[in-house]
Short mmCIF file of C-alpha atoms in Angstrom, two decimals:
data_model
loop_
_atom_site.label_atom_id
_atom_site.label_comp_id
_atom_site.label_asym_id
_atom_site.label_seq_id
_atom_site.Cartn_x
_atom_site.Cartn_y
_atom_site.Cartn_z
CA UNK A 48 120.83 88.50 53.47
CA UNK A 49 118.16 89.10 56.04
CA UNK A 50 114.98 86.85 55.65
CA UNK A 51 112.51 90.00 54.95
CA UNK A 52 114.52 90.58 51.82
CA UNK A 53 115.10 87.12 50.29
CA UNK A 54 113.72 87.02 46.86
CA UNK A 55 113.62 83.53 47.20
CA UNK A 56 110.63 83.72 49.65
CA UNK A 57 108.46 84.90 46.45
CA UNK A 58 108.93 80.87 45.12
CA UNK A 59 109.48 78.98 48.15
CA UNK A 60 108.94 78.99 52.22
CA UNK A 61 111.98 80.27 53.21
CA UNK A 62 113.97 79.02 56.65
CA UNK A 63 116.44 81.42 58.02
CA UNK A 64 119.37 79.57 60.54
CA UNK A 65 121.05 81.52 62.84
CA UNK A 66 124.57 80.53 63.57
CA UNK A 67 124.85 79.32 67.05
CA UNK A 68 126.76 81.57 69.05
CA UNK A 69 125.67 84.30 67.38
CA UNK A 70 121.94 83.94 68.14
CA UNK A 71 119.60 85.44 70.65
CA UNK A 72 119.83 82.57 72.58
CA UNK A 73 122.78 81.55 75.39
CA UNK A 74 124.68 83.70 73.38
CA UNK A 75 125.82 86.49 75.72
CA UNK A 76 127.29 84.14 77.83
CA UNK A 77 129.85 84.12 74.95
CA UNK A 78 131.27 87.53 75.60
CA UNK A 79 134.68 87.91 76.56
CA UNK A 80 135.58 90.89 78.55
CA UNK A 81 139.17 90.01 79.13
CA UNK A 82 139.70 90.44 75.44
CA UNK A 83 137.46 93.89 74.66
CA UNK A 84 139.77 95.19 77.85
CA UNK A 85 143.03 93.99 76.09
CA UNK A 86 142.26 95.16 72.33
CA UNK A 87 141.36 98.49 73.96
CA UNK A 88 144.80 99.01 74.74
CA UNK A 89 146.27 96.99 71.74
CA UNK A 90 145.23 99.55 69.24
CA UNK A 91 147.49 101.76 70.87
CA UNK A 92 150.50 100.19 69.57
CA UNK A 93 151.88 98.26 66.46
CA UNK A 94 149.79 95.62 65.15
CA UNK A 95 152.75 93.27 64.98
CA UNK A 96 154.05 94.40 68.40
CA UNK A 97 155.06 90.92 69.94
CA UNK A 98 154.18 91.99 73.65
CA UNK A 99 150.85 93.40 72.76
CA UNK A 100 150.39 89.56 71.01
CA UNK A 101 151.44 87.89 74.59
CA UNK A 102 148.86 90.03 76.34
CA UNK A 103 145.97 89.25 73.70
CA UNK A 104 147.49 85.49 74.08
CA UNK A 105 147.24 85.41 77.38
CA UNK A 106 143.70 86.90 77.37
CA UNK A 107 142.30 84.67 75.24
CA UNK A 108 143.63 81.89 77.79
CA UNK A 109 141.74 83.13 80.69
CA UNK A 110 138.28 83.51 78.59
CA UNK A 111 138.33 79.85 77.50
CA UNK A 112 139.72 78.99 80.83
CA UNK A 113 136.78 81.05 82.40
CA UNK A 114 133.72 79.88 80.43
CA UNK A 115 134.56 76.63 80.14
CA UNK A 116 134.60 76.38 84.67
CA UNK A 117 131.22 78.05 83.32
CA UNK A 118 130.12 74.91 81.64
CA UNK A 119 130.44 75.99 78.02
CA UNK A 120 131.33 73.46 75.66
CA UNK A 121 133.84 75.63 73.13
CA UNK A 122 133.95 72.33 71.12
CA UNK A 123 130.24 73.35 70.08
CA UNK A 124 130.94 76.30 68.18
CA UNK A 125 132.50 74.92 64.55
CA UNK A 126 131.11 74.59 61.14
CA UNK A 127 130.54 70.59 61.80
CA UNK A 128 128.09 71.53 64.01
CA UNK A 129 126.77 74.32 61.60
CA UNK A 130 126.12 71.26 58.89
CA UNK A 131 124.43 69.38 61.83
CA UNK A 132 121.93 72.08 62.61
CA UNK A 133 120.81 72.63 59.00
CA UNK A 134 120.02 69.01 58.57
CA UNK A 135 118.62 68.79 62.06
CA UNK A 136 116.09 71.73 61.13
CA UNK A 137 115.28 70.09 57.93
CA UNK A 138 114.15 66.94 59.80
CA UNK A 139 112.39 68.94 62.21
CA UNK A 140 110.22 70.70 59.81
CA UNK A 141 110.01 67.60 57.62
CA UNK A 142 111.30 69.65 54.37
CA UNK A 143 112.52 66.65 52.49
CA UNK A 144 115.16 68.06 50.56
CA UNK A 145 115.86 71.29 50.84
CA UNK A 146 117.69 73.80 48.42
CA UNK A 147 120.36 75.77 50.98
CA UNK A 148 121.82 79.47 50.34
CA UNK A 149 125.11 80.32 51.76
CA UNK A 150 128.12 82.26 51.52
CA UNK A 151 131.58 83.01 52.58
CA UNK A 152 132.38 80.50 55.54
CA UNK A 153 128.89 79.39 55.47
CA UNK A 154 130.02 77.73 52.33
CA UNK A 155 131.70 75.23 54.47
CA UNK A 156 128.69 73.75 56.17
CA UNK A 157 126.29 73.93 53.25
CA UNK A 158 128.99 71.77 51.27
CA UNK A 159 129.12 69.59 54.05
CA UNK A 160 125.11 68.97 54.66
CA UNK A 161 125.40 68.10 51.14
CA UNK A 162 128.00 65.75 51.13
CA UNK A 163 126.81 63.73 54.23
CA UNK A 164 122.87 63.65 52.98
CA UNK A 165 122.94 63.76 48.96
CA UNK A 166 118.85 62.47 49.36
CA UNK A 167 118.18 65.93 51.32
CA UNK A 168 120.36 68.84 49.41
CA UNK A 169 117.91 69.60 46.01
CA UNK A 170 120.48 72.39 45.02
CA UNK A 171 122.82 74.94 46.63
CA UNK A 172 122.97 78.61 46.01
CA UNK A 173 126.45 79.62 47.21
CA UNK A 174 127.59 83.90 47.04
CA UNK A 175 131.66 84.31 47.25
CA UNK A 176 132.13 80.53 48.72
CA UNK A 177 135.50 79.42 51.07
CA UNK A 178 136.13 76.13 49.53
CA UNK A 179 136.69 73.54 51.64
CA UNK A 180 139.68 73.48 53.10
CA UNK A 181 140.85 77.02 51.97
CA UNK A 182 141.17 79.76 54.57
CA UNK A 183 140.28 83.86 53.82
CA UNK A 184 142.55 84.13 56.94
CA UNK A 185 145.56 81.96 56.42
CA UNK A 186 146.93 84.78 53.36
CA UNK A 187 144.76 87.77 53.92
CA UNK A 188 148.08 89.92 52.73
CA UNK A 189 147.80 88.42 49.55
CA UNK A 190 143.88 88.56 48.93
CA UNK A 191 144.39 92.12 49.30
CA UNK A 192 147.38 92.68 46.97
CA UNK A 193 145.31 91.00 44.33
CA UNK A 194 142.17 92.88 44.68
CA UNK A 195 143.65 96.18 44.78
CA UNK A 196 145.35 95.11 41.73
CA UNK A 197 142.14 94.34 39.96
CA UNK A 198 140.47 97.57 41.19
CA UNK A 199 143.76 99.30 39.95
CA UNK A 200 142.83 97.21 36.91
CA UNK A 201 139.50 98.95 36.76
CA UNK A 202 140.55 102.02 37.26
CA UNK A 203 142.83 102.34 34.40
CA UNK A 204 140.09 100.95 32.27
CA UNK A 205 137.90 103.90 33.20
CA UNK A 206 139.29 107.50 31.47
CA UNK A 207 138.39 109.58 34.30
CA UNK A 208 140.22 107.33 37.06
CA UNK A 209 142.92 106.92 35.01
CA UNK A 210 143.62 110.41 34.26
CA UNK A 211 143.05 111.20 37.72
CA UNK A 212 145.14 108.67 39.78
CA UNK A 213 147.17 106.73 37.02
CA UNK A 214 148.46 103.52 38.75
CA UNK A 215 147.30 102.96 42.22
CA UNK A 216 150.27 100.50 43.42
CA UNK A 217 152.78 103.27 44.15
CA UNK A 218 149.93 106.03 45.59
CA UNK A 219 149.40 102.93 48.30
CA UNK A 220 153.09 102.61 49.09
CA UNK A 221 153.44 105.98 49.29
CA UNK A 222 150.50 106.20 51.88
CA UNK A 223 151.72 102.94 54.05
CA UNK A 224 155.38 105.04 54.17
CA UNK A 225 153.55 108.20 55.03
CA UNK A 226 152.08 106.58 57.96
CA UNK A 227 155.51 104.86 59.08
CA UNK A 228 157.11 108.11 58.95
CA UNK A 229 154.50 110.28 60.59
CA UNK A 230 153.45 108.09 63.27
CA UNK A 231 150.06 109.42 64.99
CA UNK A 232 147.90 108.29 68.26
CA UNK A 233 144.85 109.65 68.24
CA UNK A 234 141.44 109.09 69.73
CA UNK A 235 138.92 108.02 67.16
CA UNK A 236 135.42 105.80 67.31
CA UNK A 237 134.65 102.44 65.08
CA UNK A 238 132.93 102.51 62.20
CA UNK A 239 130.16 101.64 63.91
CA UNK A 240 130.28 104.54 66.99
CA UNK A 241 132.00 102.32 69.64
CA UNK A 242 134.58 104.54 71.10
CA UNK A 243 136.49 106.43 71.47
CA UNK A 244 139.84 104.50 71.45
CA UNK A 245 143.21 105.70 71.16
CA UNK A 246 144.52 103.87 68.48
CA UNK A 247 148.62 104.31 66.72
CA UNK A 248 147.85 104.61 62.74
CA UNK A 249 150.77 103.42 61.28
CA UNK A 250 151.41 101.68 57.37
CA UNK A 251 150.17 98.11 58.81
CA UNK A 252 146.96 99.99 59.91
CA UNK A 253 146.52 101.90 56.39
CA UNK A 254 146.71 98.56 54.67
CA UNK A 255 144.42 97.22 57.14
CA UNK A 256 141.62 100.04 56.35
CA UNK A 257 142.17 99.70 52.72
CA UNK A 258 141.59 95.66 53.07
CA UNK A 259 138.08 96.77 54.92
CA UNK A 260 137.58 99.30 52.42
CA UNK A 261 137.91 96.76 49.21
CA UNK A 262 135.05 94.68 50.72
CA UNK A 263 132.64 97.11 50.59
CA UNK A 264 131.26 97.55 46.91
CA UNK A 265 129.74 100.60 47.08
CA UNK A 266 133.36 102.06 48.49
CA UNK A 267 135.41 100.90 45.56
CA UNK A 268 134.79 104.31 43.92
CA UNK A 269 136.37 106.04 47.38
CA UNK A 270 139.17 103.79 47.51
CA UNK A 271 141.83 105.40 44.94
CA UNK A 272 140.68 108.98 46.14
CA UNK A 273 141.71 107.81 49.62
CA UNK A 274 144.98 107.81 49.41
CA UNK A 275 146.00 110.73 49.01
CA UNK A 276 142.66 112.44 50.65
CA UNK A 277 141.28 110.28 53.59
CA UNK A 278 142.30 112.04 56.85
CA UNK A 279 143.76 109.85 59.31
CA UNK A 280 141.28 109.69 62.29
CA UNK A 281 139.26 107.84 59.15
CA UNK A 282 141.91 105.56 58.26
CA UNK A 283 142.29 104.94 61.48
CA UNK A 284 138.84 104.73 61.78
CA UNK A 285 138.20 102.23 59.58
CA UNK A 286 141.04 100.11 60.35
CA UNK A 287 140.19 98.89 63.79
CA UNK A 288 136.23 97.89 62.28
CA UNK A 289 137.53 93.87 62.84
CA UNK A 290 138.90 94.31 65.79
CA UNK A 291 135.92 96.21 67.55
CA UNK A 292 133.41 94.08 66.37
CA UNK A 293 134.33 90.70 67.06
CA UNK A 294 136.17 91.29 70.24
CA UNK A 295 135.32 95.11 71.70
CA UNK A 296 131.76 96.47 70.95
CA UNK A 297 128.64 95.11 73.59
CA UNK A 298 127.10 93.20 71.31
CA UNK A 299 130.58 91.00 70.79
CA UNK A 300 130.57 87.18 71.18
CA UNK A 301 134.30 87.07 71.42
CA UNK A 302 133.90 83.23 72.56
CA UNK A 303 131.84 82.23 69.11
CA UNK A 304 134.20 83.90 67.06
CA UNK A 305 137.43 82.33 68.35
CA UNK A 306 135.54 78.77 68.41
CA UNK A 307 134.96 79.31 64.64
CA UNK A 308 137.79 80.72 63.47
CA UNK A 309 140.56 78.43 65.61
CA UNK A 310 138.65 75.12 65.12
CA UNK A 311 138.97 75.59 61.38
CA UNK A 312 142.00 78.45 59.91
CA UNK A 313 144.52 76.99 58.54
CA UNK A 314 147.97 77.77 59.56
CA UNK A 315 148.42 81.38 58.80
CA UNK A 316 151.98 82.28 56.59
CA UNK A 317 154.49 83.33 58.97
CA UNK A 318 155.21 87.15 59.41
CA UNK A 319 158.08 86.68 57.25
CA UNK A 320 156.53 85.38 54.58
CA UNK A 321 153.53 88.63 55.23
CA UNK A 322 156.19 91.13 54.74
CA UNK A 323 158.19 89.55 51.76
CA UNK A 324 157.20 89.90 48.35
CA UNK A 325 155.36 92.86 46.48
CA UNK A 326 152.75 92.47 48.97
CA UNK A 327 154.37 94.09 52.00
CA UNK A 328 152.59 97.47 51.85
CA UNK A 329 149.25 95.16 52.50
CA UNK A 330 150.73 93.36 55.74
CA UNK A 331 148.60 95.19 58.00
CA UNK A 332 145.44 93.22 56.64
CA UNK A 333 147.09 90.10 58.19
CA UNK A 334 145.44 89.25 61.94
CA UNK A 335 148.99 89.41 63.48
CA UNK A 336 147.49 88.31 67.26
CA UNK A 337 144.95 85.22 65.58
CA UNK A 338 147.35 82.07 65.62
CA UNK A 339 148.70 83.05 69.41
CA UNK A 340 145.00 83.72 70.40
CA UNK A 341 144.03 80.72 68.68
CA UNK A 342 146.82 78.40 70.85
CA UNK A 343 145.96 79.82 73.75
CA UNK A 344 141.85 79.20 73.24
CA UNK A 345 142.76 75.87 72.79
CA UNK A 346 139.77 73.90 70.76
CA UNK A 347 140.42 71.30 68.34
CA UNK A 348 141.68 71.90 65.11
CA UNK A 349 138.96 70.37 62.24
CA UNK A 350 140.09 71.92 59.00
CA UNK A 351 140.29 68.26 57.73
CA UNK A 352 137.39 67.24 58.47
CA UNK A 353 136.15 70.47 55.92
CA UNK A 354 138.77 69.60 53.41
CA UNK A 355 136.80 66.77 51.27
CA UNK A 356 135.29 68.60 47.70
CA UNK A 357 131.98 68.67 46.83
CA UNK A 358 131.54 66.04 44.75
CA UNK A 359 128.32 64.40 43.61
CA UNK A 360 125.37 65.63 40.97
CA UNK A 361 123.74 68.29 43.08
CA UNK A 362 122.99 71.52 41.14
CA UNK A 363 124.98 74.71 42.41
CA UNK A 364 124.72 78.24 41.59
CA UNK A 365 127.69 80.10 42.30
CA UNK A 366 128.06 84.16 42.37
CA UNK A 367 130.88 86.16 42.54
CA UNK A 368 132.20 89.22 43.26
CA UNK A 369 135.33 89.82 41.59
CA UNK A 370 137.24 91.79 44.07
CA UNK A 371 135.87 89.81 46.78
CA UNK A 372 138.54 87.15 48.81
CA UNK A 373 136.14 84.08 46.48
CA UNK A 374 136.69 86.20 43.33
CA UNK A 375 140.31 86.91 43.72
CA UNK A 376 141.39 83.55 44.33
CA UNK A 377 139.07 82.09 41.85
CA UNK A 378 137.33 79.77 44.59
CA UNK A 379 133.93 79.78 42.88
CA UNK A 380 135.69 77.64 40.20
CA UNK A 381 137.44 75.48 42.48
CA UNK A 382 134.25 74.82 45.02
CA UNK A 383 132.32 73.38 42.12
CA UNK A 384 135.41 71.82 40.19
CA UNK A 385 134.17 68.17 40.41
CA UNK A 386 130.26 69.35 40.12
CA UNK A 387 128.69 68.68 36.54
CA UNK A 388 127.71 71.72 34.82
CA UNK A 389 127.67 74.38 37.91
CA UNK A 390 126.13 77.94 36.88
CA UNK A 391 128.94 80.85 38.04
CA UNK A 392 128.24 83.77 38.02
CA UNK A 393 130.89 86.70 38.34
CA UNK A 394 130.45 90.32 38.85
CA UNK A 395 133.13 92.45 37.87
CA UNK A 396 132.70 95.32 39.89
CA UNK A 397 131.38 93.66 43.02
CA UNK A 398 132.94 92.55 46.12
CA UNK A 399 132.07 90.77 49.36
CA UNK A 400 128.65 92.19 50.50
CA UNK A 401 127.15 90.79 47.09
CA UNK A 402 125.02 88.54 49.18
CA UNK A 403 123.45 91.97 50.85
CA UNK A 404 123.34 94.09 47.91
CA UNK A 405 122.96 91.77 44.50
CA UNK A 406 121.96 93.26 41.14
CA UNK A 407 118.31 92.55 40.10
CA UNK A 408 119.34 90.14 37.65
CA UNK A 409 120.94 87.71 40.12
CA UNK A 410 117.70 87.92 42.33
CA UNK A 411 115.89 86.77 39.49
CA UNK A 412 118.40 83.98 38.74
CA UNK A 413 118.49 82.85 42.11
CA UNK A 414 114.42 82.44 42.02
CA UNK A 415 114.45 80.32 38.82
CA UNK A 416 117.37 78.04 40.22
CA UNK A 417 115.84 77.86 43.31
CA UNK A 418 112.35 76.28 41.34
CA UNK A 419 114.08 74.17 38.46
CA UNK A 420 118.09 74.61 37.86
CA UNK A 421 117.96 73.55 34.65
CA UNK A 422 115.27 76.13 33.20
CA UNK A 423 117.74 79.04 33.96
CA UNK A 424 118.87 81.72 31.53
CA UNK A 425 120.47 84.99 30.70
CA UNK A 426 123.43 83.69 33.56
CA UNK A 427 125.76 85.67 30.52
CA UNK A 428 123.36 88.53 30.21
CA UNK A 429 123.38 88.81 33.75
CA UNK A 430 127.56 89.32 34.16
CA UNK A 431 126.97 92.47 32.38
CA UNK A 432 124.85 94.00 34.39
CA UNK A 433 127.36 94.17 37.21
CA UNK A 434 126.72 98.51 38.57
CA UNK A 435 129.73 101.18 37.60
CA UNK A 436 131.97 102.24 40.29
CA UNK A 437 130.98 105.68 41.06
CA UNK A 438 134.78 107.23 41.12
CA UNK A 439 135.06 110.08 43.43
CA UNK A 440 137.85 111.95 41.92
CA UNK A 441 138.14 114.57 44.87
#
């Protein structure tokens, strides 16, 4: 969440720290042109198409080759160094101990900082955590398959949904077949107006714009509806959102992302193992090009060094969004498994912006953890206040 909209700055001076890499500062040097020219024409063809993967490969070799005859140190760019910085800014600014909010990977680091300085963390405030050692990347396939199972979940629960869509499993292998059958190029823009690229919408690309989709709470209510009514161009639309923004749009540090995301993923399942199963139709959410990229970049692998537990008394409060990659998974549990008495918190309806968009009740929560974690209340009060999905029934 941005700074100006931290609840926590009504009960404590707030500290904001940018991820290196992605910061104002040195950053553009990060960019990696080589890469926004090869996923241009990647999105042309097959996600999964093996010579599209050399060419991204081979791509991502000349960028790290490049910037490193630049002088920058890709070995920088990890979550060890992450931990480093939040400790370094707490001695900086003489804080003492600090209490830290994070989320997703930022979990990693925050876990971390605590671990290595027990006399500075005074509590952690973690939103849909990655715990340590687990990867959202390594079986994105199956993260999916489970959260469209609990939205289909919800939407049975709900009379109008139910009378109106019935079970959603079959409506999204119908869709992903659709798309196989009735293969389309067309030219279409980002979600976020970078464009226009021509980009092939075929099933791996439908269940790569309904993995987007789930993320997004506020489109939960859209996502049933879609099937059947969603036009293609935004399908196809939303399906290429990862792609443009880490590696195609201007503002793109291609270099930071790679750094991050090689130095810690774990081994990704092999495409095999992506189509097998009841989770086929959902392949397409699966980063096909990452572990060829990732060789070729070529920075050290640290996942180890992120796999220790928290351990330890520090106070955490955990929230969750249900049909987030944390909720699915159930990695709120397992981040504060060895933690006594950890507050969770789990939203039923919410997914992976609930860090951006929280219900009232959690600000409030967050406040009184953040001033004395053992004085909060109404944690059970507060699960029920998670908003309806808005169904849009067409």
């Amino acid at each position: 969440e941005h700074l100006n909209r931290s609840e926590l700055r009504e009960v404590a001076d707030v500290y904001a720290l940018s991820v290196r890499g992605y910061d104002d500062v040195g950053s553009e040097r990060l960019k990696c042109p080589e890469l926004a020219d090869e996923w241009t024409e990647a999105l042309a063809l097959p996600p999964d198409d093996q010579a599209s993967i050399d060419g991204l490969a081979a791509a991502s070799g000349a960028c790290s080759k490049r910037l490193r005859s630049e002088g920058v140190d890709l070995e920088g760019y990890n979550w060890r160094e992450v931990a480093a910085d939040v400790r370094d800014l707490a001695l900086a600014e003489d804080l003492g101990s600090v209490t830290v909010a994070a989320g997703s990977y930022l979990t990693l680091p925050a876990v971390s900082f605590a671990r290595s300085n027990p006399d500075m963390a005074n509590a952690l405030l973690l939103t849909n955590p990655i715990p340590p050692g687990q990867s959202a990347v390594a079986e994105t396939t199956r993260t999916t398959s489970l959260a469209l199972g609990h939205l289909n979940d919800l939407c049975r629960s709900e009379p109008r949904c139910s009378s109106r869509f019935g079970d959603l499993t079959p409506l999204v292998h119908e869709r992903v077949e659709r798309a196989d059958r009735e293969l389309r190029t067309m030219s279409v823009e980002s979600l976020d107006g970078d464009g226009p690229f021509d980009v092939l919408l075929d099933g791996l690309r439908v269940g790569g714009a309904l993995e987007t989709s789930i993320r997004a709470t506020e489109q939960l209510g859209l996502v049933p509806w879609s099937l059947g009514g969603a036009s293609d161009e935004l399908l196809a639309s939303v399906s290429i959102h990862d792609v443009a923004t880490a590696y195609i749009r201007p503002e793109a540090r291609a270099g930071a992302h790679l750094s991050f995301s090689c130095s810690y993923e774990a081994q990704p399942v092999t495409v095999a193992e992506v189509y097998s199963g009841d989770n086929s139709d959902f392949a397409g959410a699966q980063d096909f090009a990452l572990p060829d990229m990732c060789h070729a970049w070529g920075v050290k692998p640290r996942i180890l060094e992120f796999s220790d537990p928290l351990v330890g008394d520090v106070p955490v409060l955990v929230a969750e969004g249900a049909l987030s990659e944390s909720g699915v998974n159930d990695w709120g549990d397992e981040v504060v498994e060895l933690i006594e008495n950890p507050l969770v918190v789990r939203f039923d309806t919410m997914s992976s912006d609930l860090a951006y968009d929280p219900p009232p009740c959690l600000r409030e929560l967050r406040k009184e953890f953040a001033v004395d974690p053992a004085s909060v209340t109404g944690a059970a009060k507060c699960e029920t206040e998670t908003p309806e999905i808005d169904w849009v029934l067409g």
